[in-house]
């Protein structure tokens, strides 16, 4: 279990951009091909925009053609919480930062080897640090 970060809605609003706030705190989705990172393939680490927790490594990023940054593996499974999402007619699995509960996107089971997973993440929910 990670130690949780608890901030009020107003505190998040103060530190996040409008778009990042909408995505991470209101479970929003940015429009495909509009985000900062869907076509970024530099080496580095993707961190939670809210709390800085490292979430994904560039080595696991792949071009899923969907317009959102996609990864086949989390850097550390403990950093990401998976929750059932019934908001659309098809069943999905929501992914959140386990440290601060930021909504990141969804994970699907149609990804490439070696995991077969596709973590589909909003650019607005992550911050890239090149290495
Ligand atoms: Zn976080």
Tab-separated table of C-alpha atoms and ligand atoms in Angstrom:
chain	number	residue	atom	x	y	z
A	1	UNK	CA	0.000	0.000	0.000
A	2	UNK	CA	1.295	3.429	-0.926
A	3	UNK	CA	0.843	6.342	1.360
A	4	UNK	CA	-2.072	8.326	-0.015
A	5	UNK	CA	-2.033	11.979	-0.899
A	6	UNK	CA	-5.184	13.779	0.079
A	7	UNK	CA	-5.968	17.218	-1.263
A	8	UNK	CA	-9.239	19.053	-1.537
A	9	UNK	CA	-10.842	19.695	-4.891
A	10	UNK	CA	-9.820	23.340	-4.653
A	11	UNK	CA	-6.200	22.442	-3.893
A	12	UNK	CA	-6.012	20.270	-7.009
A	13	UNK	CA	-7.595	23.050	-9.043
A	14	UNK	CA	-4.914	25.446	-7.858
A	15	UNK	CA	-1.966	23.281	-8.906
A	16	UNK	CA	-3.269	21.683	-12.110
A	17	UNK	CA	-4.050	23.086	-15.533
A	18	UNK	CA	-7.739	23.130	-16.386
A	19	UNK	CA	-7.368	20.151	-18.703
A	20	UNK	CA	-5.314	18.084	-16.263
A	21	UNK	CA	-7.819	18.841	-13.535
A	22	UNK	CA	-10.743	17.727	-15.694
A	23	UNK	CA	-9.017	14.489	-16.695
A	24	UNK	CA	-7.481	13.431	-13.395
A	25	UNK	CA	-10.082	14.675	-10.950
A	26	UNK	CA	-13.252	14.418	-13.018
A	27	UNK	CA	-12.348	11.282	-15.008
A	28	UNK	CA	-12.382	13.233	-18.251
A	29	UNK	CA	-10.871	12.113	-21.552
A	30	UNK	CA	-8.864	14.324	-23.847
A	31	UNK	CA	-9.639	14.159	-27.548
A	32	UNK	CA	-7.423	11.648	-29.405
A	33	UNK	CA	-4.352	12.986	-31.216
A	34	UNK	CA	-4.571	16.268	-29.290
A	35	UNK	CA	-2.474	15.396	-26.239
A	36	UNK	CA	1.133	16.220	-25.629
A	37	UNK	CA	2.550	12.710	-25.578
A	38	UNK	CA	0.716	10.338	-27.941
A	39	UNK	CA	3.536	10.674	-30.495
A	40	UNK	CA	6.396	11.239	-28.051
A	41	UNK	CA	8.901	8.374	-28.242
A	42	UNK	CA	11.860	9.921	-26.432
A	43	UNK	CA	13.542	7.973	-23.643
A	44	UNK	CA	12.364	8.746	-20.169
A	45	UNK	CA	9.761	8.256	-17.498
A	46	UNK	CA	6.118	9.243	-17.403
A	47	UNK	CA	4.987	10.463	-14.011
A	48	UNK	CA	1.662	11.296	-12.460
A	49	UNK	CA	0.903	14.962	-13.213
A	50	UNK	CA	-0.682	15.335	-9.780
A	51	UNK	CA	1.849	13.791	-7.414
A	52	UNK	CA	4.958	12.911	-9.445
A	53	UNK	CA	4.735	9.165	-8.881
A	54	UNK	CA	6.627	7.348	-11.700
A	55	UNK	CA	4.033	5.368	-13.657
A	56	UNK	CA	5.376	4.253	-17.038
A	57	UNK	CA	8.710	3.903	-18.801
A	58	UNK	CA	9.282	4.944	-22.386
A	59	UNK	CA	10.540	1.419	-23.227
A	60	UNK	CA	7.021	0.078	-22.724
A	61	UNK	CA	5.313	2.742	-24.843
A	62	UNK	CA	4.014	1.682	-28.222
A	63	UNK	CA	2.004	3.219	-31.028
A	64	UNK	CA	-1.484	1.807	-30.658
A	65	UNK	CA	-2.845	4.132	-33.328
A	66	UNK	CA	-5.563	5.308	-30.966
A	67	UNK	CA	-4.288	8.856	-30.404
A	68	UNK	CA	-3.466	8.424	-26.724
A	69	UNK	CA	-0.173	7.439	-25.104
A	70	UNK	CA	-0.243	3.641	-24.789
A	71	UNK	CA	1.946	1.378	-22.693
A	72	UNK	CA	2.043	-2.382	-22.372
A	73	UNK	CA	3.304	-2.396	-18.805
A	74	UNK	CA	3.213	-0.260	-15.678
A	75	UNK	CA	6.586	0.660	-14.227
A	76	UNK	CA	5.426	-0.712	-10.887
A	77	UNK	CA	2.120	-2.561	-10.598
A	78	UNK	CA	1.646	-1.118	-7.125
A	79	UNK	CA	1.603	2.399	-8.546
A	80	UNK	CA	-1.600	1.831	-10.462
A	81	UNK	CA	-5.034	0.918	-9.141
A	82	UNK	CA	-7.488	-0.855	-11.414
A	83	UNK	CA	-11.206	-0.318	-10.960
A	84	UNK	CA	-14.198	-1.662	-12.870
A	85	UNK	CA	-15.842	1.079	-14.948
A	86	UNK	CA	-19.450	0.609	-16.012
A	87	UNK	CA	-19.937	4.092	-17.445
A	88	UNK	CA	-20.185	2.914	-21.057
A	89	UNK	CA	-22.192	-0.010	-22.352
A	90	UNK	CA	-19.043	-2.081	-22.609
A	91	UNK	CA	-17.181	-3.056	-19.487
A	92	UNK	CA	-13.886	-1.238	-19.040
A	93	UNK	CA	-11.170	-1.104	-16.418
A	94	UNK	CA	-10.251	2.321	-15.160
A	95	UNK	CA	-6.666	3.000	-14.091
A	96	UNK	CA	-5.748	5.444	-11.366
A	97	UNK	CA	-2.583	6.579	-9.670
A	98	UNK	CA	-2.528	4.584	-6.432
A	99	UNK	CA	-0.902	7.426	-4.556
A	100	UNK	CA	-3.305	10.268	-5.278
A	101	UNK	CA	-6.249	8.591	-7.059
A	102	UNK	CA	-5.734	10.591	-10.256
A	103	UNK	CA	-7.748	9.155	-13.141
A	104	UNK	CA	-5.232	8.160	-15.826
A	105	UNK	CA	-7.249	6.320	-18.444
A	106	UNK	CA	-8.150	2.677	-19.005
A	107	UNK	CA	-6.386	-0.649	-19.420
A	108	UNK	CA	-7.448	-3.081	-22.137
A	109	UNK	CA	-6.373	-6.652	-22.857
A	110	UNK	CA	-5.644	-6.148	-26.565
A	111	UNK	CA	-2.042	-4.968	-26.165
A	112	UNK	CA	1.159	-6.427	-27.611
A	113	UNK	CA	3.556	-8.969	-26.130
A	114	UNK	CA	4.903	-9.602	-23.568
A	115	UNK	CA	1.916	-8.597	-21.422
A	116	UNK	CA	-0.989	-8.421	-23.867
A	117	UNK	CA	-2.093	-5.295	-22.037
A	118	UNK	CA	-2.704	-1.794	-23.335
A	119	UNK	CA	-2.626	0.990	-20.784
A	120	UNK	CA	-4.362	3.832	-22.595
A	121	UNK	CA	-3.446	7.041	-20.792
A	122	UNK	CA	-4.411	10.695	-21.171
A	123	UNK	CA	-1.455	12.983	-21.857
A	124	UNK	CA	-3.036	15.472	-19.482
A	125	UNK	CA	-2.644	12.979	-16.632
A	126	UNK	CA	1.100	12.458	-17.037
A	127	UNK	CA	4.293	14.446	-17.068
A	128	UNK	CA	7.274	13.296	-19.091
A	129	UNK	CA	10.785	13.447	-17.761
A	130	UNK	CA	13.414	12.612	-20.377
A	131	UNK	CA	16.487	10.623	-19.411
B	1	LIG	ZN1	-0.619	10.588	-8.535
